[in-house]
Amino acid sequence: MKPSNRKFMLITSVILSASLLFGCSSKSGESKTDTSNSAKTTITITYRDDGIGEKGVLYKWIKEVSASYPNKNVEIKPTPIQASEGDYFAKIALALKSKDTAPDIVTEDTFILNSDASAGFLTPLDDKVKGWEDWTNGSFIEAMKKGVTASDGKVYGVPYSTDSRGLWYNKEIFKQAGLPEDWKPKTWDDVLSAARTIKEKAPDVVPIWMNMGKATGEATSMQTYEMLLYGTGERLYDNASGKWIIKSQGISDALSFIETVNKEKLGPPLSKVLNGQAGNTATREYLPQGKLAISLDGSWITGNYIDTGAAPWPEYKDVLGFAPMPTSKGQDPGSITLAGGWALSIPSNAKHKDEAWDFIKYALNKENTEKLVIASGNLTVRSDVAKDPGYTQMPFNGIATEYLQHAEFRPAQDKYPEVSTQIQTMVESVATGTSPADAMNKYAQDVTRIVGEDHVMEK
Amino acid sequence: MSSLAVNALHKKRKSYTWFYFLFPSIAIMLVFFIYPILLTFFYSFTNLALTGESAKELKFIGLDNYIHMFKDPAVKVSIWNTLIFLFGSAVIGQQVLGFIIALLMKHKKRAFRRVIGTIVLAGWVTPEIVCALCLYSFFGDEGTLNSILAFLGIQEVTWLYTVPMLTIILANIWHGTAFSMLVFQAALDDVPSEIEEAAVVDGASRWQVLSRIIIPYIKDTITTNMMLVTLQTLGVFGLIYAMTGGGPGNSTTTLPIFMYNQAFVNYQLGYGTAISLLLLVIGIVLSLFYVRSMK
């Protein structure tokens, strides 16, 4: 090598390794700027962004609430996780494990709250809620506090919304197909026959949409499978014996319904329903565009249609109807709904727990919760908001709250999220052609492995 | 100091020098390769989960993960899918197609070789995820292929749902053929043209030249390439995950996808690590098979 060449190589390698070192140190550089600004504490808040970024309800709400937050020494920073419904919870679990990645506040779906609490990811809030007037004076609906209480009896979050589920339907399409505009199906057969009529009279319209893929995660388990299963009178978990039900007529019936919908091509094309965007495709495209007649979905979907929503649709109040989901054969109580909900929790690895708690108290007071549930189309967990005219005048809120009267909840078991993913696998396999019997056998085998042989039963 | 002592010192120093030179690479191997494998091995005997009680308290469950793996019908499906994908896209697709392209380009004009070479290479230089997006929009419901079919008045096909395995195999062939082509081009250039000419003079047909002279001459390259392509294809994840997500159902769930689903979708990290070891074993067995067949 010539000396000049050698010099060139030397300089290049020095520059390259220096740039690598800078790459490594960028993080520490960031934290330095943080400390120089030490007068302000930054509270990070993590939630799911389904791909619409700054148009998202939670983003806008966090910005609005933090702008009016009286404590100006605290800066609220949204740190969304962009993920499909299924991936969000895995990403959250990974983030909560480490002090470096855990946010100060995290939005938790109540179905996974118990698991994350058992894993030691969340801070118990009992001492904190005790001293909070809103919590103790009955402003929060008592039943909703159960959703944030883990199996150890401690409170791990403050709920901010709940929901109910039912059959959304497009009255214009129903009229066109000669079906009643005030639709109240009494049995599953009524639902199927309405779908068949639509397929015949309006062939370009998807008769009924249910989420059936693994990619739609909990939406598949709860909005589709559990609405069906609980409608047969069967449950996922037998509270009396403390065992998971892995084989039953109810499971078989629920899967047969899904099989029928797909065999008779009453559902959406698989290419649309088996991907992570399926829920948005149904609510933000198909339903408003008149391409979908019936959608088995949550009460919150109307949040998309208000003028600040993701898919504004002013006519939704008149075009949509919200019918209760009937039980399989019309048996008592006649209709069924499942209720879920979301809460704000403080991770065990959060850096500013006290500041986070102060912010939660402010963010979930009456005014701010009301803003959030109205914008997101969810139902409130606060009795004072439930009486407020601003809330009650929202279309469908009355009827959705009414369904909540007989609502069922998912099992408060720390294994539920793992069982739930097996439900999604089972539903997708039936949707793609596996027989209900085979799918149920596989489900039985997988659930047995997850919860152990002593904790399962057949009915 | 006597010259003898100096010599001995020199010798002693020399016998350690190799270590100083090797140390950085050994350290990197230990930290980034050996340690994670040992850790994976360790976790595969536990009930490690992403959330829930077992995320906090790790329990040894012995061979449970492995026993379940051999009973799990989904594992069999995934192994089968992996083999179809491997055979279709690597062995048949990339290997044979790459060889044919290289053979057809032999003795052609330089400009021609350059143009064709660049076009084939485009698939190889495209990052996996970009490649997956391109092919997703090609095979998608409203994608390029269906637009062309519609233009020609042919019934559209939902490619990713009716023939998902075929689409990911074609995608992987498009992505990876250039590698085999380059390897075979280099090997074919090494076949001495005198031997070929002599065979032709002796009256050998083109097929005979190919089967009796060219293929035996580049036999070693074929096995080496086979091994490289196989190992690359065994680990393909992003391409399949982005195009079909392993679905519909589990019709394109290969072992890497299955492993990911168990670990990060079903929260069963322990079981996921056991599957990753199965994948490692399959890779080792296939490599040994190729190495042996080379001898």
XYZ file of N, CA and C in Angstrom, chain A residues 86-87 89-91 93-94 97 111-112 114-121 151 214 269-272 274-275 414-415 417-418 421-422 424-425 428-429 432 442 445-446 449-450, chain B residues 47-56 64-65 68 71-74 136 141-142 158 161 241 244-250 253 258 260-262 264-269 271:
252
model
N -53.792 -6.791 17.565
C -53.154 -7.978 18.117
C -51.744 -7.704 18.628
N -51.002 -6.881 17.900
C -49.594 -6.651 18.251
C -49.410 -5.687 19.425
N -50.556 -5.401 22.416
C -50.362 -5.884 23.779
C -49.002 -6.547 23.968
N -48.498 -7.199 22.908
C -47.158 -7.779 23.001
C -46.124 -6.662 23.107
N -46.329 -5.608 22.326
C -45.380 -4.493 22.353
C -45.408 -3.797 23.705
N -46.229 -5.224 26.585
C -45.586 -6.106 27.568
C -44.070 -5.964 27.489
N -43.548 -5.902 26.273
C -42.093 -5.764 26.119
C -41.616 -4.413 26.644
N -41.441 -4.134 30.530
C -40.439 -4.948 31.209
C -39.221 -4.149 31.655
N -58.986 -6.443 29.569
C -58.800 -7.900 29.471
C -57.370 -8.312 29.780
N -56.414 -7.404 29.554
C -55.021 -7.791 29.759
C -54.472 -7.204 31.053
N -55.286 -7.666 34.136
C -55.040 -8.674 35.152
C -53.720 -9.419 34.904
N -53.461 -9.748 33.644
C -52.223 -10.452 33.283
C -51.001 -9.586 33.534
N -51.099 -8.340 33.074
C -49.963 -7.433 33.257
C -49.721 -7.153 34.742
N -50.814 -7.147 35.514
C -50.656 -6.955 36.953
C -49.980 -8.184 37.577
N -50.423 -9.377 37.189
C -49.814 -10.603 37.726
C -48.351 -10.703 37.349
N -48.014 -10.154 36.178
C -46.624 -10.205 35.737
C -45.762 -9.189 36.483
N -46.418 -8.347 37.282
C -45.666 -7.349 38.044
C -45.317 -6.110 37.235
N -46.023 -5.910 36.125
C -45.704 -4.772 35.256
C -46.346 -3.469 35.729
N -56.763 -10.159 40.154
C -57.171 -11.297 40.983
C -56.616 -11.220 42.405
N -56.938 -13.698 12.913
C -55.997 -13.578 14.022
C -55.495 -12.140 14.111
N -65.264 -10.793 1.897
C -64.224 -11.638 1.304
C -63.083 -11.835 2.310
N -62.523 -13.035 2.339
C -61.464 -13.320 3.316
C -60.286 -12.367 3.181
N -60.023 -11.925 1.946
C -58.882 -11.033 1.759
C -59.076 -9.715 2.496
N -60.335 -9.362 2.788
C -60.589 -8.112 3.507
C -60.663 -8.330 5.012
N -59.331 -10.912 6.935
C -58.268 -11.590 7.684
C -57.034 -10.724 7.907
N -57.097 -9.434 7.610
C -55.913 -8.630 7.911
C -56.193 -7.639 9.036
N -55.764 -14.468 34.736
C -54.529 -13.970 34.124
C -54.153 -14.757 32.870
N -54.785 -15.923 32.649
C -54.502 -16.703 31.434
C -55.408 -16.291 30.274
N -55.714 -13.669 28.245
C -55.141 -13.208 26.972
C -54.530 -14.338 26.146
N -53.922 -15.318 26.826
C -53.322 -16.427 26.082
C -54.395 -17.333 25.494
N -55.934 -15.733 22.325
C -55.251 -15.891 21.037
C -55.566 -17.257 20.425
N -55.843 -18.252 21.287
C -56.232 -19.564 20.750
C -57.638 -19.487 20.147
N -58.784 -16.864 18.636
C -58.608 -16.228 17.323
C -58.123 -17.235 16.282
N -57.184 -18.096 16.690
C -56.700 -19.130 15.778
C -57.841 -20.050 15.373
N -60.320 -18.199 12.982
C -59.774 -18.031 11.624
C -59.732 -19.368 10.894
N -59.406 -20.443 11.621
C -59.313 -21.726 10.932
C -60.689 -22.168 10.438
N -61.591 -20.246 7.356
C -60.871 -20.639 6.142
C -61.089 -22.107 5.786
N -58.467 -28.794 18.381
C -57.181 -28.116 18.440
C -57.188 -27.076 19.567
N -56.806 -28.765 22.890
C -55.426 -29.183 23.124
C -54.541 -27.996 23.532
N -54.686 -26.884 22.809
C -53.824 -25.730 23.081
C -54.150 -25.065 24.420
N -52.775 -27.034 27.311
C -51.345 -26.824 27.530
C -51.085 -25.512 28.270
N -51.885 -24.485 27.941
C -51.648 -23.171 28.541
C -52.060 -23.132 30.016
N -41.455 -22.122 31.315
C -42.777 -21.670 30.866
C -42.783 -20.156 30.652
N -41.653 -19.584 30.320
C -41.529 -18.143 30.139
C -42.647 -17.595 29.251
N -43.336 -16.555 29.744
C -44.403 -15.931 28.959
C -44.188 -14.430 28.946
N -44.880 -13.777 28.026
C -44.685 -12.341 27.868
C -45.443 -11.570 28.943
N -46.565 -12.119 29.381
C -47.337 -11.459 30.429
C -47.969 -12.528 31.305
N -48.652 -12.117 32.360
C -49.244 -13.087 33.276
C -48.236 -13.542 34.311
N -48.689 -14.430 35.193
C -47.863 -14.824 36.320
C -46.528 -15.436 35.897
N -46.554 -16.207 34.821
C -45.309 -16.879 34.429
C -44.285 -15.899 33.852
N -44.708 -14.646 33.627
C -43.730 -13.639 33.210
C -42.896 -13.212 34.409
N -43.493 -13.381 35.604
C -42.788 -12.963 36.808
C -41.985 -14.117 37.393
N -41.639 -30.382 28.647
C -43.029 -30.139 28.244
C -43.167 -29.434 26.896
N -42.346 -28.393 26.698
C -42.438 -27.660 25.432
C -42.145 -28.579 24.252
N -44.950 -31.173 23.764
C -46.093 -30.550 23.106
C -45.810 -30.304 21.625
N -46.510 -33.169 19.564
C -47.928 -33.552 19.503
C -48.735 -32.530 18.711
N -48.234 -31.310 18.632
C -48.993 -30.195 18.077
C -49.163 -30.340 16.559
N -50.406 -30.518 16.096
C -50.586 -30.670 14.641
C -50.130 -29.428 13.876
N -50.199 -28.259 14.536
C -49.794 -27.028 13.846
C -48.293 -27.036 13.534
N -46.749 -7.529 -2.795
C -48.100 -7.474 -2.234
C -48.987 -6.637 -3.150
N -55.628 -7.752 -4.184
C -56.940 -7.824 -4.845
C -57.097 -6.783 -5.948
N -56.623 -5.555 -5.653
C -56.723 -4.508 -6.674
C -55.330 -4.229 -7.237
N -58.171 -13.763 -6.309
C -57.589 -13.229 -5.076
C -56.347 -14.065 -4.754
N -55.133 -15.255 -1.357
C -56.035 -16.089 -0.573
C -56.320 -17.421 -1.229
N -44.295 -12.648 6.315
C -45.088 -11.958 7.329
C -45.802 -10.753 6.726
N -48.553 -12.303 3.687
C -49.738 -13.077 4.072
C -49.901 -13.193 5.581
N -48.880 -12.825 6.338
C -48.958 -12.974 7.797
C -49.056 -14.429 8.222
N -48.701 -15.341 7.314
C -48.782 -16.767 7.648
C -50.137 -17.366 7.280
N -51.067 -16.511 6.878
C -52.425 -16.981 6.595
C -52.668 -17.152 5.113
N -53.866 -17.304 4.682
C -55.054 -17.443 5.528
C -55.051 -18.776 6.282
N -55.681 -18.771 7.459
C -55.574 -19.947 8.327
C -54.114 -20.095 8.677
N -53.541 -21.269 8.430
C -52.090 -21.359 8.582
C -51.451 -21.907 7.320
N -47.979 -20.589 7.043
C -47.229 -20.491 8.289
C -46.009 -21.405 8.224
N -44.434 -19.343 12.585
C -45.073 -20.065 13.682
C -44.398 -19.715 15.017
N -42.711 -16.996 15.717
C -43.054 -15.613 16.081
C -44.450 -15.555 16.698
N -45.406 -16.259 16.054
C -46.776 -16.240 16.560
C -46.863 -16.796 17.974
N -46.157 -17.899 18.210
C -46.219 -18.480 19.550
C -45.607 -17.534 20.575
N -44.785 -14.085 20.330
C -45.185 -12.686 20.477
C -46.664 -12.410 20.237
N -47.378 -13.378 19.675
C -48.814 -13.181 19.521
C -49.545 -13.956 20.611
N -49.087 -15.181 20.856
C -49.716 -15.983 21.909
C -49.010 -15.831 23.255
N -48.012 -14.982 23.321
C -47.286 -14.671 24.566
C -46.499 -15.846 25.148
N -46.319 -16.950 24.385
C -45.638 -18.141 24.914
C -44.163 -18.115 24.520
N -43.378 -17.310 25.212
C -41.964 -17.180 24.833
C -41.218 -18.504 24.951
N -42.256 -21.625 24.683
C -42.580 -22.522 23.584
C -41.946 -22.016 22.282
